[in-house]
């Protein structure tokens, strides 16, 4: 018999059905409201974001966790699922970008010193908080206090890095290199297969298969990521929207952003002045948080787990890691979503360089996490 | 304290950001682009993580 008495209530099947029905209606109302207020394209983008959030939380598909599993246990299943999803998007996206170059644009960015350094730091920081760009949003929406604390600092870091982005890129960058058309698709798929083969070669015995749950998640993510491209005309991204929220807040508080080549550029200035409901990355970010909340609430007992008890240094580390995640991902021209997932799947070389640098950073981050009080060594 | 309070706080903060923004920069659905970028004939103009100043 337990010595403690838990105060609360247990939902019966009817209560749970009512709660889930209310969730579905709320999600539908949110999409319709955004469509009515800003336009149908933006309502659809929120729906895409909700789908992404539900997939990531519902099927436990992540980026930081699988990289950690590969580093610590040589378990490649999660990364193989990521590569599968990226490959599926590439099969559709790269030919479409070629045939509709005036209407669609890929996640194209230059490789440079700041980009590589940013990706390395991002990889380390994402292992410290066990949350990447999408993961931090999903974690916050599903009730993880580390995710919620890291999120505003992620946004602040993204804003400040964008503020000084030109200074960083002036340190040295290559021209933008993109694998285009049929040849570009063949190169991308061959590189994905090569990485998958390497991971399978290095895998621990008994880990060389992708669970059905992750295959389903990879397929669904690919569908929503392609939907993002067809509706918005650009691939799925996270970081731009976070920095934009801080820029809007700064302007509302009376700040003058004319000193920043990035924020004073006509396109960005216009987006700071426009409604956040017309910014694609903001809408999918909102969708990731709402979608994760939706699934966590839907799942029996999903939000009733107690909060972790962490030492003070863990919370300080979370704040610093949040700032670093935001700052570094902006220098790296994206996080695990904008650079790794969308960069590679739309043929940009920077996506591949990001992958290598961030994975190296992850080795460092995996070692740092226990020292900062955020978890056990394994 | 459970994870519910954290999740509800995250939701409340997002709704606060959206609410404040709507009062400061109300969207105009009459200037909205077509539903799909594909087939619209319009150049993509959204902000993205890989974007340099345009």
CSV table of N, CA and C in Angstrom, one decimal, chain A residues 126-243:
chain,number,residue,atom,x,y,z
A,126,UNK,N,22.4,21.4,-28.4
A,126,UNK,CA,21.2,20.6,-28.5
A,126,UNK,C,21.3,19.3,-27.7
A,127,UNK,N,22.5,18.8,-27.5
A,127,UNK,CA,22.7,17.7,-26.6
A,127,UNK,C,22.6,18.0,-25.2
A,128,UNK,N,23.0,19.3,-24.8
A,128,UNK,CA,22.9,19.7,-23.4
A,128,UNK,C,21.5,19.7,-23.0
A,129,UNK,N,20.6,20.3,-23.8
A,129,UNK,CA,19.2,20.4,-23.3
A,129,UNK,C,18.3,19.3,-24.0
A,130,UNK,N,18.9,18.4,-24.7
A,130,UNK,CA,18.3,17.4,-25.5
A,130,UNK,C,17.0,17.9,-26.2
A,131,UNK,N,17.3,19.0,-26.9
A,131,UNK,CA,16.2,19.6,-27.7
A,131,UNK,C,16.8,20.4,-28.8
A,132,UNK,N,16.4,20.2,-30.0
A,132,UNK,CA,16.9,20.9,-31.2
A,132,UNK,C,16.0,22.1,-31.5
A,133,UNK,N,15.9,22.5,-32.7
A,133,UNK,CA,15.0,23.6,-33.1
A,133,UNK,C,13.5,23.2,-32.9
A,134,UNK,N,13.2,22.1,-33.6
A,134,UNK,CA,11.8,21.6,-33.5
A,134,UNK,C,11.6,21.0,-32.1
A,135,UNK,N,12.6,20.3,-31.5
A,135,UNK,CA,12.5,19.6,-30.3
A,135,UNK,C,12.2,20.6,-29.1
A,136,UNK,N,12.8,21.8,-29.1
A,136,UNK,CA,12.5,22.7,-28.1
A,136,UNK,C,11.1,23.2,-28.1
A,137,UNK,N,10.5,23.4,-29.3
A,137,UNK,CA,9.1,23.8,-29.4
A,137,UNK,C,8.2,22.7,-28.9
A,138,UNK,N,8.5,21.5,-29.4
A,138,UNK,CA,7.7,20.3,-29.1
A,138,UNK,C,7.8,20.0,-27.5
A,139,UNK,N,9.0,20.1,-27.0
A,139,UNK,CA,9.1,19.9,-25.6
A,139,UNK,C,8.3,20.9,-24.8
A,140,UNK,N,8.4,22.2,-25.1
A,140,UNK,CA,7.6,23.2,-24.4
A,140,UNK,C,6.1,22.9,-24.5
A,141,UNK,N,5.6,22.5,-25.6
A,141,UNK,CA,4.2,22.2,-25.8
A,141,UNK,C,3.8,21.0,-25.0
A,142,UNK,N,4.7,20.0,-24.8
A,142,UNK,CA,4.3,18.8,-24.1
A,142,UNK,C,4.7,18.8,-22.6
A,143,UNK,N,5.0,20.0,-22.1
A,143,UNK,CA,5.1,20.2,-20.7
A,143,UNK,C,6.5,19.9,-20.1
A,144,UNK,N,7.5,20.0,-20.9
A,144,UNK,CA,8.9,19.8,-20.5
A,144,UNK,C,9.5,21.2,-20.0
A,145,UNK,N,9.8,21.4,-18.7
A,145,UNK,CA,10.2,22.7,-18.2
A,145,UNK,C,11.5,23.2,-18.8
A,146,UNK,N,12.4,22.2,-19.2
A,146,UNK,CA,13.7,22.6,-19.8
A,146,UNK,C,13.4,23.2,-21.2
A,147,UNK,N,12.5,22.6,-21.9
A,147,UNK,CA,12.1,23.2,-23.2
A,147,UNK,C,11.5,24.6,-23.1
A,148,UNK,N,10.6,24.7,-22.1
A,148,UNK,CA,9.9,26.0,-22.0
A,148,UNK,C,10.9,27.1,-21.6
A,149,UNK,N,11.9,26.8,-20.7
A,149,UNK,CA,12.8,27.8,-20.3
A,149,UNK,C,13.8,28.1,-21.4
A,150,UNK,N,14.2,27.1,-22.2
A,150,UNK,CA,15.2,27.3,-23.3
A,150,UNK,C,14.5,28.2,-24.4
A,151,UNK,N,13.2,28.0,-24.6
A,151,UNK,CA,12.6,28.6,-25.8
A,151,UNK,C,12.8,30.1,-25.9
A,152,UNK,N,12.4,30.9,-24.9
A,152,UNK,CA,12.6,32.4,-25.1
A,152,UNK,C,14.1,32.8,-25.3
A,153,UNK,N,15.0,32.1,-24.7
A,153,UNK,CA,16.4,32.4,-24.9
A,153,UNK,C,16.9,32.0,-26.3
A,154,UNK,N,16.3,30.9,-26.8
A,154,UNK,CA,16.5,30.5,-28.2
A,154,UNK,C,16.1,31.6,-29.1
A,155,UNK,N,15.0,32.2,-28.9
A,155,UNK,CA,14.5,33.3,-29.7
A,155,UNK,C,15.3,34.5,-29.6
A,156,UNK,N,15.8,34.9,-28.4
A,156,UNK,CA,16.6,36.0,-28.2
A,156,UNK,C,18.0,35.8,-28.9
A,157,UNK,N,18.5,34.6,-28.8
A,157,UNK,CA,19.8,34.3,-29.5
A,157,UNK,C,19.6,34.4,-31.0
A,158,UNK,N,18.5,34.0,-31.5
A,158,UNK,CA,18.3,34.0,-32.9
A,158,UNK,C,18.2,35.5,-33.4
A,159,UNK,N,17.5,36.3,-32.6
A,159,UNK,CA,17.4,37.7,-33.0
A,159,UNK,C,18.8,38.4,-33.1
A,160,UNK,N,19.6,38.2,-32.0
A,160,UNK,CA,20.9,38.9,-32.0
A,160,UNK,C,21.9,38.4,-33.0
A,161,UNK,N,21.8,37.1,-33.3
A,161,UNK,CA,22.7,36.6,-34.4
A,161,UNK,C,22.3,37.1,-35.7
A,162,UNK,N,21.0,37.2,-36.0
A,162,UNK,CA,20.5,37.8,-37.2
A,162,UNK,C,20.9,39.3,-37.3
A,163,UNK,N,20.9,40.0,-36.2
A,163,UNK,CA,21.3,41.4,-36.1
A,163,UNK,C,22.7,41.6,-36.7
A,164,UNK,N,23.6,40.7,-36.3
A,164,UNK,CA,25.0,40.9,-36.7
A,164,UNK,C,25.4,39.8,-37.8
A,165,UNK,N,24.4,39.3,-38.5
A,165,UNK,CA,24.7,38.1,-39.4
A,165,UNK,C,25.7,38.5,-40.5
A,166,UNK,N,25.6,39.7,-41.0
A,166,UNK,CA,26.5,40.1,-42.1
A,166,UNK,C,28.0,40.2,-41.7
A,167,UNK,N,28.2,40.6,-40.4
A,167,UNK,CA,29.6,40.7,-39.9
A,167,UNK,C,30.1,39.2,-39.9
A,168,UNK,N,29.3,38.3,-39.5
A,168,UNK,CA,29.8,36.9,-39.4
A,168,UNK,C,30.0,36.3,-40.8
A,169,UNK,N,29.1,36.6,-41.7
A,169,UNK,CA,29.3,36.0,-43.0
A,169,UNK,C,30.5,36.6,-43.8
A,170,UNK,N,30.8,37.8,-43.4
A,170,UNK,CA,32.0,38.5,-44.0
A,170,UNK,C,33.3,37.8,-43.6
A,171,UNK,N,33.3,37.0,-42.6
A,171,UNK,CA,34.5,36.3,-42.2
A,171,UNK,C,35.0,35.3,-43.3
A,172,UNK,N,34.1,35.0,-44.2
A,172,UNK,CA,34.4,34.1,-45.3
A,172,UNK,C,33.4,33.1,-45.6
A,173,UNK,N,32.9,33.1,-46.8
A,173,UNK,CA,31.9,32.1,-47.2
A,173,UNK,C,32.1,31.7,-48.7
A,174,UNK,N,31.8,30.5,-49.0
A,174,UNK,CA,31.8,30.1,-50.4
A,174,UNK,C,30.5,30.6,-51.1
A,175,UNK,N,30.5,30.6,-52.4
A,175,UNK,CA,29.2,30.8,-53.1
A,175,UNK,C,28.2,29.7,-52.7
A,176,UNK,N,26.9,30.0,-52.9
A,176,UNK,CA,25.9,29.0,-52.6
A,176,UNK,C,26.0,27.8,-53.6
A,177,UNK,N,26.1,26.6,-53.1
A,177,UNK,CA,26.2,25.4,-54.0
A,177,UNK,C,25.0,24.6,-53.8
A,178,UNK,N,24.3,24.3,-54.9
A,178,UNK,CA,23.1,23.5,-54.8
A,178,UNK,C,23.1,22.4,-55.8
A,179,UNK,N,22.7,21.2,-55.4
A,179,UNK,CA,22.6,20.0,-56.3
A,179,UNK,C,21.2,20.1,-56.9
A,180,UNK,N,21.1,20.5,-58.2
A,180,UNK,CA,19.8,20.7,-58.8
A,180,UNK,C,19.5,19.6,-59.8
A,181,UNK,N,18.2,19.5,-60.1
A,181,UNK,CA,17.7,18.7,-61.2
A,181,UNK,C,17.9,17.2,-60.9
A,182,UNK,N,17.9,16.4,-62.0
A,182,UNK,CA,18.0,14.9,-61.9
A,182,UNK,C,19.3,14.5,-61.3
A,183,UNK,N,20.4,15.2,-61.8
A,183,UNK,CA,21.7,14.9,-61.3
A,183,UNK,C,21.9,15.2,-59.8
A,184,UNK,N,21.3,16.4,-59.4
A,184,UNK,CA,21.3,16.8,-58.0
A,184,UNK,C,20.6,15.8,-57.1
A,185,UNK,N,19.5,15.3,-57.6
A,185,UNK,CA,18.7,14.3,-56.9
A,185,UNK,C,19.5,13.0,-56.7
A,186,UNK,N,20.2,12.6,-57.8
A,186,UNK,CA,21.0,11.4,-57.7
A,186,UNK,C,22.1,11.6,-56.7
A,187,UNK,N,22.8,12.7,-56.7
A,187,UNK,CA,23.9,13.0,-55.8
A,187,UNK,C,23.3,12.9,-54.4
A,188,UNK,N,22.2,13.6,-54.1
A,188,UNK,CA,21.6,13.7,-52.8
A,188,UNK,C,21.3,12.3,-52.3
A,189,UNK,N,20.6,11.5,-53.1
A,189,UNK,CA,20.2,10.1,-52.7
A,189,UNK,C,21.4,9.2,-52.5
A,190,UNK,N,22.4,9.4,-53.3
A,190,UNK,CA,23.6,8.6,-53.2
A,190,UNK,C,24.3,8.9,-51.9
A,191,UNK,N,24.4,10.2,-51.5
A,191,UNK,CA,25.0,10.6,-50.3
A,191,UNK,C,24.2,10.1,-49.1
A,192,UNK,N,22.9,10.2,-49.2
A,192,UNK,CA,22.1,9.7,-48.1
A,192,UNK,C,22.3,8.2,-47.9
A,193,UNK,N,22.4,7.4,-49.0
A,193,UNK,CA,22.6,6.0,-48.9
A,193,UNK,C,24.0,5.7,-48.3
A,194,UNK,N,24.9,6.5,-48.7
A,194,UNK,CA,26.3,6.3,-48.2
A,194,UNK,C,26.4,6.5,-46.7
A,195,UNK,N,25.7,7.6,-46.2
A,195,UNK,CA,25.7,7.8,-44.7
A,195,UNK,C,24.9,6.7,-44.0
A,196,UNK,N,23.8,6.2,-44.6
A,196,UNK,CA,23.0,5.1,-44.0
A,196,UNK,C,23.9,3.9,-44.0
A,197,UNK,N,24.6,3.6,-45.0
A,197,UNK,CA,25.5,2.4,-45.1
A,197,UNK,C,26.6,2.5,-44.0
A,198,UNK,N,27.1,3.7,-43.8
A,198,UNK,CA,28.2,3.9,-42.8
A,198,UNK,C,27.6,3.6,-41.4
A,199,UNK,N,26.4,4.2,-41.2
A,199,UNK,CA,25.8,4.0,-39.9
A,199,UNK,C,25.5,2.5,-39.6
A,200,UNK,N,25.0,1.8,-40.6
A,200,UNK,CA,24.7,0.4,-40.4
A,200,UNK,C,26.0,-0.4,-40.2
A,201,UNK,N,27.0,0.0,-40.8
A,201,UNK,CA,28.3,-0.7,-40.6
A,201,UNK,C,28.8,-0.4,-39.1
A,202,UNK,N,28.6,0.8,-38.6
A,202,UNK,CA,29.0,1.1,-37.3
A,202,UNK,C,28.0,0.6,-36.2
A,203,UNK,N,26.8,0.2,-36.6
A,203,UNK,CA,25.8,-0.1,-35.6
A,203,UNK,C,26.1,-1.3,-34.7
A,204,UNK,N,25.6,-1.2,-33.5
A,204,UNK,CA,25.8,-2.3,-32.5
A,204,UNK,C,24.8,-3.4,-33.0
A,205,UNK,N,25.2,-4.7,-32.7
A,205,UNK,CA,24.4,-5.8,-33.1
A,205,UNK,C,23.0,-5.7,-32.6
A,206,UNK,N,22.0,-6.0,-33.4
A,206,UNK,CA,20.6,-6.0,-33.0
A,206,UNK,C,19.9,-4.6,-33.2
A,207,UNK,N,20.7,-3.7,-33.7
A,207,UNK,CA,20.1,-2.3,-33.9
A,207,UNK,C,19.9,-1.9,-35.3
A,208,UNK,N,20.1,-2.9,-36.2
A,208,UNK,CA,20.1,-2.5,-37.6
A,208,UNK,C,18.7,-2.5,-38.3
A,209,UNK,N,17.7,-2.1,-37.6
A,209,UNK,CA,16.4,-2.0,-38.3
A,209,UNK,C,15.7,-0.8,-37.7
A,210,UNK,N,14.8,-0.2,-38.6
A,210,UNK,CA,14.1,1.0,-38.2
A,210,UNK,C,12.7,0.5,-37.7
A,211,UNK,N,12.3,0.8,-36.4
A,211,UNK,CA,11.0,0.4,-35.9
A,211,UNK,C,9.9,1.0,-36.8
A,212,UNK,N,8.7,0.3,-36.8
A,212,UNK,CA,7.6,0.7,-37.6
A,212,UNK,C,7.1,2.1,-37.3
A,213,UNK,N,7.2,2.4,-36.0
A,213,UNK,CA,6.8,3.8,-35.5
A,213,UNK,C,7.6,4.9,-36.1
A,214,UNK,N,8.9,4.6,-36.3
A,214,UNK,CA,9.8,5.7,-36.9
A,214,UNK,C,9.6,5.7,-38.4
A,215,UNK,N,9.3,4.6,-39.0
A,215,UNK,CA,9.0,4.6,-40.4
A,215,UNK,C,7.8,5.4,-40.7
A,216,UNK,N,6.7,5.2,-39.9
A,216,UNK,CA,5.5,5.9,-40.0
A,216,UNK,C,5.7,7.4,-39.8
A,217,UNK,N,6.5,7.8,-38.8
A,217,UNK,CA,6.8,9.2,-38.6
A,217,UNK,C,7.6,9.8,-39.7
A,218,UNK,N,8.6,9.0,-40.3
A,218,UNK,CA,9.4,9.6,-41.4
A,218,UNK,C,8.5,9.9,-42.6
A,219,UNK,N,7.5,9.0,-42.9
A,219,UNK,CA,6.6,9.2,-44.0
A,219,UNK,C,5.7,10.4,-43.7
A,220,UNK,N,5.1,10.5,-42.5
A,220,UNK,CA,4.3,11.6,-42.2
A,220,UNK,C,5.0,13.0,-42.3
A,221,UNK,N,6.3,13.0,-41.7
A,221,UNK,CA,7.1,14.2,-41.7
A,221,UNK,C,7.3,14.6,-43.2
A,222,UNK,N,7.6,13.6,-44.0
A,222,UNK,CA,7.9,13.9,-45.4
A,222,UNK,C,6.7,14.6,-46.1
A,223,UNK,N,5.5,14.0,-45.8
A,223,UNK,CA,4.2,14.5,-46.3
A,223,UNK,C,4.0,16.0,-45.9
A,224,UNK,N,4.2,16.3,-44.6
A,224,UNK,CA,4.0,17.6,-44.1
A,224,UNK,C,5.1,18.6,-44.6
A,225,UNK,N,6.3,18.1,-44.7
A,225,UNK,CA,7.4,19.0,-45.2
A,225,UNK,C,7.2,19.3,-46.7
A,226,UNK,N,6.7,18.4,-47.5
A,226,UNK,CA,6.4,18.6,-48.9
A,226,UNK,C,5.2,19.6,-48.9
A,227,UNK,N,4.2,19.4,-48.0
A,227,UNK,CA,3.1,20.3,-48.0
A,227,UNK,C,3.5,21.7,-47.7
A,228,UNK,N,4.5,21.9,-46.8
A,228,UNK,CA,5.1,23.2,-46.4
A,228,UNK,C,5.6,23.9,-47.7
A,229,UNK,N,6.4,23.1,-48.5
A,229,UNK,CA,7.0,23.6,-49.7
A,229,UNK,C,5.9,24.1,-50.7
A,230,UNK,N,4.9,23.2,-50.9
A,230,UNK,CA,3.9,23.5,-51.9
A,230,UNK,C,3.0,24.7,-51.5
A,231,UNK,N,2.7,24.8,-50.2
A,231,UNK,CA,1.8,25.9,-49.7
A,231,UNK,C,2.6,27.2,-49.6
A,232,UNK,N,3.8,27.2,-48.9
A,232,UNK,CA,4.5,28.4,-48.6
A,232,UNK,C,5.4,28.8,-49.7
A,233,UNK,N,5.8,27.8,-50.6
A,233,UNK,CA,6.8,28.1,-51.6
A,233,UNK,C,8.2,28.0,-51.1
A,234,UNK,N,8.4,27.6,-49.8
A,234,UNK,CA,9.7,27.5,-49.2
A,234,UNK,C,9.7,26.3,-48.3
A,235,UNK,N,10.8,25.8,-47.9
A,235,UNK,CA,10.8,24.6,-47.1
A,235,UNK,C,10.5,24.9,-45.6
A,236,UNK,N,10.4,23.8,-44.9
A,236,UNK,CA,10.1,23.9,-43.4
A,236,UNK,C,11.3,24.5,-42.7
A,237,UNK,N,11.0,25.5,-41.9
A,237,UNK,CA,12.1,26.1,-41.1
A,237,UNK,C,11.6,26.5,-39.7
A,238,UNK,N,12.5,26.8,-38.8
A,238,UNK,CA,12.1,27.1,-37.4
A,238,UNK,C,12.7,28.4,-36.9
A,239,UNK,N,14.0,28.6,-37.2
A,239,UNK,CA,14.7,29.7,-36.5
A,239,UNK,C,14.3,31.1,-36.9
A,240,UNK,N,14.0,31.3,-38.1
A,240,UNK,CA,13.7,32.7,-38.6
A,240,UNK,C,12.5,33.2,-37.8
A,241,UNK,N,11.5,32.4,-37.6
A,241,UNK,CA,10.3,32.8,-36.9
A,241,UNK,C,10.6,33.2,-35.4
A,242,UNK,N,11.4,32.5,-34.8
A,242,UNK,CA,11.8,32.8,-33.4
A,242,UNK,C,12.4,34.2,-33.3
A,243,UNK,N,13.4,34.4,-34.1
A,243,UNK,CA,14.1,35.7,-34.1
A,243,UNK,C,13.1,36.9,-34.4
